[in-house]
Short mmCIF file of C-alpha atoms in Angstrom, two decimals:
data_model
loop_
_atom_site.label_atom_id
_atom_site.label_comp_id
_atom_site.label_asym_id
_atom_site.label_seq_id
_atom_site.Cartn_x
_atom_site.Cartn_y
_atom_site.Cartn_z
CA MET A 1 0.00 0.00 0.00
CA THR A 2 1.43 3.35 -1.05
CA PHE A 3 0.84 6.73 0.54
CA SER A 4 -1.49 7.72 -2.31
CA ASP A 5 -3.75 4.78 -1.39
CA THR A 6 -4.43 6.31 2.04
CA PRO A 7 -8.17 7.11 2.28
CA ASP A 8 -9.16 10.74 2.05
CA TYR A 9 -10.97 10.65 5.39
CA ALA A 10 -7.66 9.89 7.17
CA VAL A 11 -6.14 13.06 5.73
CA LEU A 12 -9.23 15.08 6.65
CA LEU A 13 -9.22 13.65 10.17
CA LEU A 14 -5.60 14.64 10.72
CA GLY A 15 -5.86 17.93 8.82
CA PHE A 16 -8.84 19.16 10.81
CA GLY A 17 -8.50 17.20 14.05
CA ALA A 18 -4.90 18.15 14.92
CA PRO A 19 -5.34 21.94 14.56
CA VAL A 20 -8.59 21.87 16.51
CA LEU A 21 -6.76 19.97 19.24
CA GLY A 22 -3.96 22.55 19.07
CA LEU A 23 -6.39 25.44 19.49
CA LEU A 24 -8.00 23.72 22.47
CA PHE A 25 -4.54 23.19 23.96
CA ALA A 26 -3.81 26.92 23.50
CA VAL A 27 -7.10 27.80 25.20
CA TYR A 28 -6.23 25.47 28.10
CA TYR A 29 -2.83 27.13 28.61
CA THR A 30 -4.52 30.54 28.39
CA MET A 31 -6.95 29.58 31.13
CA GLU A 32 -4.10 28.28 33.29
CA THR A 33 -2.27 31.59 32.89
CA ALA A 34 -5.45 33.57 33.57
CA ALA A 35 -5.95 31.67 36.83
CA ILE A 36 -2.79 33.30 38.25
CA PRO A 37 -3.83 36.35 40.30
CA VAL A 38 -1.86 39.54 39.65
CA VAL A 39 -1.04 39.92 43.33
CA TYR A 40 2.49 40.31 44.64
CA ARG A 41 3.13 37.94 47.56
CA PRO A 42 6.56 38.42 49.14
CA SER A 43 8.38 35.20 49.93
CA ASN A 44 10.52 34.73 53.04
CA LYS A 45 13.85 34.75 51.22
CA LYS A 46 16.73 36.52 52.94
CA GLU A 47 17.22 39.12 50.24
CA GLU A 48 13.65 40.03 49.41
CA TYR A 49 13.42 43.69 48.43
CA GLY A 50 10.53 45.99 47.65
CA GLU A 51 11.38 48.47 44.90
CA ILE A 52 8.99 51.40 44.66
CA ASP A 53 9.77 54.61 42.77
CA GLY A 54 13.49 53.94 42.76
CA LYS A 55 13.75 52.95 46.44
CA SER A 56 15.08 49.51 47.32
CA GLN A 57 14.59 48.47 50.93
CA PRO A 58 14.43 45.00 52.49
CA LEU A 59 10.99 43.83 53.56
CA LYS A 60 10.62 42.66 57.16
CA TYR A 61 8.99 39.32 57.96
CA GLY A 62 7.08 38.08 60.94
CA SER A 63 7.48 34.70 62.62
CA ASN A 64 4.91 33.12 60.32
CA GLY A 65 6.84 34.14 57.20
CA SER A 66 4.49 36.96 56.20
CA VAL A 67 5.41 40.61 55.78
CA ASN A 68 5.12 42.68 58.94
CA GLU A 69 2.19 45.05 59.16
CA ALA A 70 4.53 48.01 58.92
CA ASP A 71 5.58 46.93 55.45
CA SER A 72 2.14 45.92 54.21
CA SER A 73 1.64 49.34 52.63
CA GLU A 74 4.82 48.80 50.61
CA VAL A 75 3.42 45.50 49.31
CA GLN A 76 0.21 47.26 48.33
CA LYS A 77 2.24 49.85 46.44
CA ILE A 78 4.00 47.03 44.57
CA ASN A 79 0.63 45.53 43.62
CA ASP A 80 -0.71 48.88 42.45
CA SER A 81 2.46 49.57 40.48
CA LEU A 82 2.38 46.11 38.90
CA ILE A 83 -1.18 46.52 37.70
CA ARG A 84 -0.66 50.13 36.56
CA ILE A 85 2.46 49.43 34.50
CA SER A 86 0.94 46.28 32.99
CA GLY A 87 -2.14 48.27 32.01
CA LEU A 88 -0.08 51.01 30.38
CA ILE A 89 1.85 48.48 28.30
CA THR A 90 -1.37 46.74 27.25
CA ARG A 91 -3.06 49.96 26.19
CA GLY A 92 0.04 51.11 24.34
CA ALA A 93 0.37 47.83 22.45
CA ASN A 94 -3.32 47.87 21.51
CA SER A 95 -3.10 51.47 20.28
CA PHE A 96 -0.08 50.72 18.12
CA LEU A 97 -1.55 47.57 16.57
CA TYR A 98 -4.95 49.10 15.85
CA THR A 99 -3.29 52.02 14.11
CA GLU A 100 -0.99 49.70 12.15
CA TYR A 101 -3.88 47.42 11.20
CA GLY A 102 -5.72 50.42 9.77
CA TYR A 103 -2.91 50.91 7.24
CA MET A 104 -2.74 47.16 6.65
CA VAL A 105 -6.41 47.04 5.64
CA ILE A 106 -5.83 49.74 3.02
CA PHE A 107 -2.86 47.78 1.67
CA MET A 108 -4.84 44.53 1.67
CA VAL A 109 -7.68 46.00 -0.38
CA VAL A 110 -5.47 47.84 -2.89
CA PHE A 111 -2.94 45.04 -3.41
CA GLY A 112 -5.67 42.37 -3.48
CA LEU A 113 -7.50 44.23 -6.25
CA LEU A 114 -4.19 44.64 -8.10
CA VAL A 115 -3.61 40.88 -7.94
CA LEU A 116 -7.16 40.23 -9.11
CA PHE A 117 -7.01 42.47 -12.19
CA VAL A 118 -3.42 41.66 -13.18
CA LEU A 119 -3.84 37.88 -13.00
CA GLY A 120 -7.36 38.13 -14.42
CA GLY A 121 -6.08 40.01 -17.44
CA VAL A 122 -2.89 38.02 -17.98
CA ARG A 123 -4.11 34.49 -17.14
CA ASN A 124 -7.84 34.14 -16.57
CA TRP A 125 -10.41 35.56 -14.18
CA THR A 126 -10.69 32.30 -12.26
CA THR A 127 -7.03 32.55 -11.30
CA GLY A 128 -7.33 36.27 -10.53
CA ILE A 129 -10.34 35.96 -8.26
CA GLY A 130 -9.12 32.76 -6.59
CA THR A 131 -5.67 34.20 -5.83
CA ALA A 132 -7.10 37.49 -4.53
CA VAL A 133 -9.47 35.68 -2.16
CA SER A 134 -6.62 33.46 -0.90
CA PHE A 135 -4.47 36.57 -0.44
CA TRP A 136 -7.11 38.26 1.71
CA VAL A 137 -7.62 35.09 3.76
CA GLY A 138 -3.86 34.85 4.33
CA CYS A 139 -3.69 38.49 5.42
CA ILE A 140 -6.51 38.09 7.94
CA THR A 141 -5.03 34.87 9.34
CA SER A 142 -1.62 36.49 9.68
CA ILE A 143 -3.11 39.48 11.52
CA ALA A 144 -5.00 37.12 13.83
CA SER A 145 -1.84 35.12 14.56
CA GLY A 146 0.15 38.20 15.53
CA PHE A 147 -2.68 39.67 17.56
CA ILE A 148 -3.17 36.46 19.55
CA GLY A 149 0.54 36.41 20.36
CA MET A 150 0.53 40.04 21.48
CA ARG A 151 -2.56 39.62 23.64
CA ILE A 152 -1.25 36.59 25.53
CA ALA A 153 2.12 38.33 25.95
CA VAL A 154 0.79 41.49 27.62
CA PHE A 155 -1.66 39.32 29.53
CA SER A 156 1.06 37.08 30.95
CA ASN A 157 3.85 39.62 31.57
CA SER A 158 2.63 40.66 35.01
CA ARG A 159 1.71 37.08 35.92
CA THR A 160 5.19 35.87 35.03
CA ALA A 161 6.64 38.59 37.26
CA VAL A 162 4.43 37.44 40.13
CA LYS A 163 5.35 33.77 39.72
CA SER A 164 9.06 34.57 39.28
CA ASN A 165 9.03 36.00 42.78
CA GLU A 166 8.08 32.53 44.04
CA GLY A 167 11.00 30.90 42.24
CA ILE A 168 12.68 30.48 38.88
CA GLY A 169 10.79 27.26 38.19
CA GLU A 170 7.37 28.86 38.64
CA GLY A 171 8.35 31.86 36.55
CA PHE A 172 9.79 29.73 33.75
CA THR A 173 6.74 27.47 33.60
CA THR A 174 4.37 30.45 33.42
CA ALA A 175 6.40 32.08 30.64
CA PHE A 176 6.74 28.78 28.76
CA LYS A 177 3.02 28.05 28.84
CA ALA A 178 2.14 31.60 27.80
CA GLY A 179 4.61 31.42 24.93
CA SER A 180 3.20 28.06 23.87
CA VAL A 181 -0.21 29.67 23.39
CA MET A 182 1.02 31.68 20.40
CA GLY A 183 2.94 28.72 19.00
CA PHE A 184 0.03 26.28 19.12
CA ALA A 185 -2.57 28.87 18.09
CA LEU A 186 -0.47 30.14 15.17
CA VAL A 187 0.29 26.75 13.61
CA SER A 188 -3.16 25.32 14.35
CA LEU A 189 -4.89 28.36 12.86
CA GLY A 190 -2.64 28.25 9.81
CA ILE A 191 -3.29 24.56 9.12
CA LEU A 192 -7.01 24.80 9.82
CA VAL A 193 -7.61 27.79 7.53
CA LEU A 194 -5.48 26.23 4.78
CA MET A 195 -7.44 22.96 4.99
CA ILE A 196 -10.72 24.88 4.78
CA LEU A 197 -9.38 26.81 1.78
CA VAL A 198 -8.38 23.58 0.03
CA GLU A 199 -11.79 21.99 0.68
CA VAL A 200 -13.67 25.06 -0.59
CA TYR A 201 -11.56 25.30 -3.73
CA LYS A 202 -11.82 21.55 -4.29
CA ALA A 203 -15.59 21.93 -4.46
CA LEU A 204 -15.34 24.91 -6.84
CA PHE A 205 -12.74 23.46 -9.25
CA SER A 206 -14.57 20.67 -11.06
CA ASN A 207 -11.48 18.99 -12.54
CA ALA A 208 -9.36 19.12 -9.38
CA TYR A 209 -7.44 15.86 -8.82
CA LYS A 210 -8.61 14.64 -12.24
CA ASP A 211 -6.55 16.69 -14.66
CA ASN A 212 -3.27 18.53 -14.03
CA GLY A 213 -3.42 20.46 -17.28
CA ASP A 214 -3.55 24.24 -17.57
CA CYS A 215 -7.34 24.54 -17.73
CA GLU A 216 -9.25 26.93 -15.44
CA SER A 217 -10.69 24.13 -13.28
CA CYS A 218 -7.63 21.84 -13.06
CA THR A 219 -5.41 20.98 -10.09
CA VAL A 220 -2.54 23.23 -11.16
CA THR A 221 -4.75 26.30 -11.38
CA MET A 222 -6.40 25.49 -8.06
CA TYR A 223 -3.15 25.35 -6.13
CA GLU A 224 -1.75 28.40 -7.90
CA CYS A 225 -4.78 30.25 -6.53
CA ILE A 226 -4.17 28.85 -3.05
CA ALA A 227 -0.59 30.18 -3.24
CA GLY A 228 -2.08 33.62 -2.59
CA TYR A 229 -2.54 32.43 1.01
CA GLY A 230 1.23 32.48 1.51
CA LEU A 231 1.55 35.84 -0.24
CA GLY A 232 -0.96 37.37 2.17
CA GLY A 233 0.86 35.97 5.20
CA SER A 234 4.25 37.29 4.11
CA SER A 235 2.83 40.72 3.21
CA ILE A 236 1.44 41.27 6.70
CA ALA A 237 4.67 39.93 8.20
CA MET A 238 6.52 42.71 6.39
CA PHE A 239 4.41 45.34 8.15
CA GLY A 240 4.63 43.62 11.52
CA ARG A 241 8.37 42.99 11.55
CA VAL A 242 9.54 46.19 9.88
CA GLY A 243 7.02 48.59 11.45
CA GLY A 244 7.21 47.01 14.90
CA GLY A 245 11.00 46.68 14.70
CA ILE A 246 11.55 50.34 13.86
CA TYR A 247 9.22 51.40 16.67
CA THR A 248 11.02 49.09 19.12
CA LYS A 249 14.47 50.45 18.28
CA ALA A 250 13.33 54.06 18.38
CA ALA A 251 11.74 53.55 21.82
CA ASP A 252 14.75 51.61 23.12
CA VAL A 253 17.28 54.26 22.10
CA GLY A 254 14.98 57.04 23.32
CA ALA A 255 14.59 55.36 26.71
CA ASP A 256 18.37 55.02 27.10
CA LEU A 257 19.06 58.61 26.09
CA ALA A 258 16.34 60.11 28.27
CA GLY A 259 16.87 57.84 31.28
CA LYS A 260 20.42 56.52 31.60
CA VAL A 261 22.27 59.31 29.82
CA ASP A 262 20.26 62.39 30.73
CA GLN A 263 18.81 61.50 34.16
CA GLY A 264 21.26 58.84 35.35
CA TRP A 265 18.49 56.31 36.02
CA ASP A 266 18.90 52.55 35.89
CA GLU A 267 17.84 50.42 32.93
CA ASP A 268 14.03 50.11 32.71
CA ASP A 269 13.42 52.54 35.57
CA PRO A 270 9.61 52.88 35.92
CA ARG A 271 9.95 56.65 36.33
CA ASN A 272 11.06 56.88 32.69
CA PRO A 273 7.98 57.11 30.40
CA ALA A 274 10.05 55.88 27.47
CA VAL A 275 10.46 52.54 29.25
CA ILE A 276 6.74 51.94 28.74
CA ALA A 277 7.16 52.69 25.03
CA ASP A 278 10.15 50.33 24.95
CA ASN A 279 8.11 47.51 26.47
CA VAL A 280 5.25 48.24 24.09
CA GLY A 281 7.71 47.95 21.23
CA ASP A 282 8.98 44.61 22.51
CA ASN A 283 5.42 43.27 22.42
CA VAL A 284 4.33 44.63 19.04
CA GLY A 285 7.64 44.03 17.28
CA ASP A 286 9.16 40.92 18.80
CA ILE A 287 5.85 39.14 19.48
CA ALA A 288 3.06 40.39 17.21
CA GLY A 289 5.51 40.99 14.36
CA MET A 290 7.28 37.69 14.99
CA GLY A 291 3.93 35.87 15.09
CA ALA A 292 2.95 37.26 11.68
CA ASP A 293 6.44 36.46 10.39
CA LEU A 294 6.27 32.86 11.58
CA PHE A 295 2.88 32.41 10.01
CA GLY A 296 4.15 33.90 6.76
CA SER A 297 7.08 31.47 6.70
CA PHE A 298 4.77 28.52 7.37
CA ALA A 299 2.22 29.57 4.74
CA GLU A 300 4.86 30.36 2.09
CA ALA A 301 6.72 27.07 2.52
CA THR A 302 3.54 24.97 2.56
CA CYS A 303 1.95 26.71 -0.44
CA ALA A 304 5.19 26.49 -2.44
CA ALA A 305 5.33 22.74 -1.80
CA LEU A 306 1.68 22.37 -2.84
CA VAL A 307 2.28 24.24 -6.12
CA LEU A 308 5.28 22.02 -6.89
CA CYS A 309 3.29 18.86 -6.14
CA ALA A 310 0.54 20.02 -8.48
CA GLN A 311 3.00 20.00 -11.39
CA SER A 312 3.45 16.23 -11.10
CA PRO A 313 1.01 14.16 -13.20
CA ASP A 314 1.34 11.31 -10.71
CA LEU A 315 0.79 13.30 -7.51
CA SER A 316 -1.81 15.80 -8.70
CA VAL A 317 -4.53 13.17 -9.18
CA HIS A 318 -4.42 12.03 -5.54
CA PHE A 319 -5.77 14.21 -2.76
CA THR A 320 -3.70 12.37 -0.14
CA SER A 321 -0.45 12.85 -2.07
CA MET A 322 -1.19 16.54 -2.59
CA SER A 323 -1.87 16.94 1.13
CA PHE A 324 1.54 15.61 2.19
CA PRO A 325 3.09 19.10 2.81
CA ILE A 326 0.19 19.93 5.14
CA LEU A 327 0.54 16.59 6.94
CA VAL A 328 4.21 17.38 7.61
CA SER A 329 3.09 20.41 9.61
CA VAL A 330 0.43 18.29 11.32
CA GLY A 331 3.16 15.85 12.38
CA GLY A 332 5.20 18.70 13.82
CA LEU A 333 2.17 19.96 15.74
CA LEU A 334 1.51 16.54 17.25
CA ALA A 335 5.18 16.22 18.20
CA CYS A 336 5.01 19.58 19.99
CA PHE A 337 2.15 18.31 22.13
CA LEU A 338 4.43 15.65 23.55
CA THR A 339 7.66 17.65 23.80
CA SER A 340 6.00 20.60 25.55
CA PHE A 341 5.37 18.39 28.58
CA PHE A 342 9.09 17.68 28.94
CA ALA A 343 9.75 21.31 29.94
CA THR A 344 6.77 21.63 32.28
CA HIS A 345 6.13 18.18 33.75
CA PHE A 346 8.83 15.58 33.06
CA PHE A 347 11.89 17.82 33.59
CA PRO A 348 10.65 21.00 35.31
CA VAL A 349 13.05 23.84 36.01
CA LYS A 350 14.22 23.92 39.62
CA LYS A 351 17.43 25.95 39.38
CA ASP A 352 19.10 28.39 36.99
CA ALA A 353 21.11 25.71 35.17
CA ASP A 354 17.94 23.78 34.31
CA VAL A 355 16.77 26.56 31.99
CA GLU A 356 19.57 25.70 29.56
CA THR A 357 18.99 21.96 29.66
CA CYS A 358 15.21 21.59 29.79
#
């Protein structure tokens, strides 16, 4: 039995089942992160310090390991500061992304129409319309991937800080699970939307998997249209990485000049407003931009492999053979389910050295 003899329902089960499972896994990790209260609880370590508005003074503990009543106001200030700074970063990141997405929508409409009319005039209108629709779907999915990553990042920043105070293991696990949300959601969303796109186009192209000629309803034309999905992903990644990266660097340099050079403050001093902008830039550039970039790379590589497969007269007549590039990503997703537990359950971080070996 060859791979092409694999029944179609097996491919559909893996192609739809694995990404749905991945999205549920991302939701589960999100709920676990959300269950962590944003409340600073001082531990009874010897060198526990409360840092408020540039002051760094040791907290005093009672016999039961809790902070003395005299220092309880300092703990409350830490809680208030934690929530305030986290809220500022969240609002800043949202403002930046919403503004950037406004320009992205204009680009999506203009470039999508350009693709439609150019390919419609040069090739045929089926190719033009099909590619433009795939392009718009890829753009929207890429935006969603980056936005999910940014939201979980700003959501988990303060919670990671709280858990890190309890120990490096707790902080690492919180950060790892929060980071896994974007990874699982991004790949799962990419595979799921691509599978839906393939199924919709398969129903619209009457000669799909029957003829790999150059007709308007053949397999080659169908997958050339689907290639617009990768183009949309990479186009949004350009905005996310370049726009977010420039903002990040400008805020970083501005924070250093205004704080360390001009005022003599420490790195990331909360009194420096530019530090908030710097942290906003880290979220929108290194997370939202990176999320869109990762999706673009996945979509481009998968669509390129599908277009190449469609050129083969032997592969293009079998749905299972044509779906092999997608199943490769499905296999990677399933492998990540298992390996993610090694860092959080089988070999949890207990000391600094474990971070490098987990």
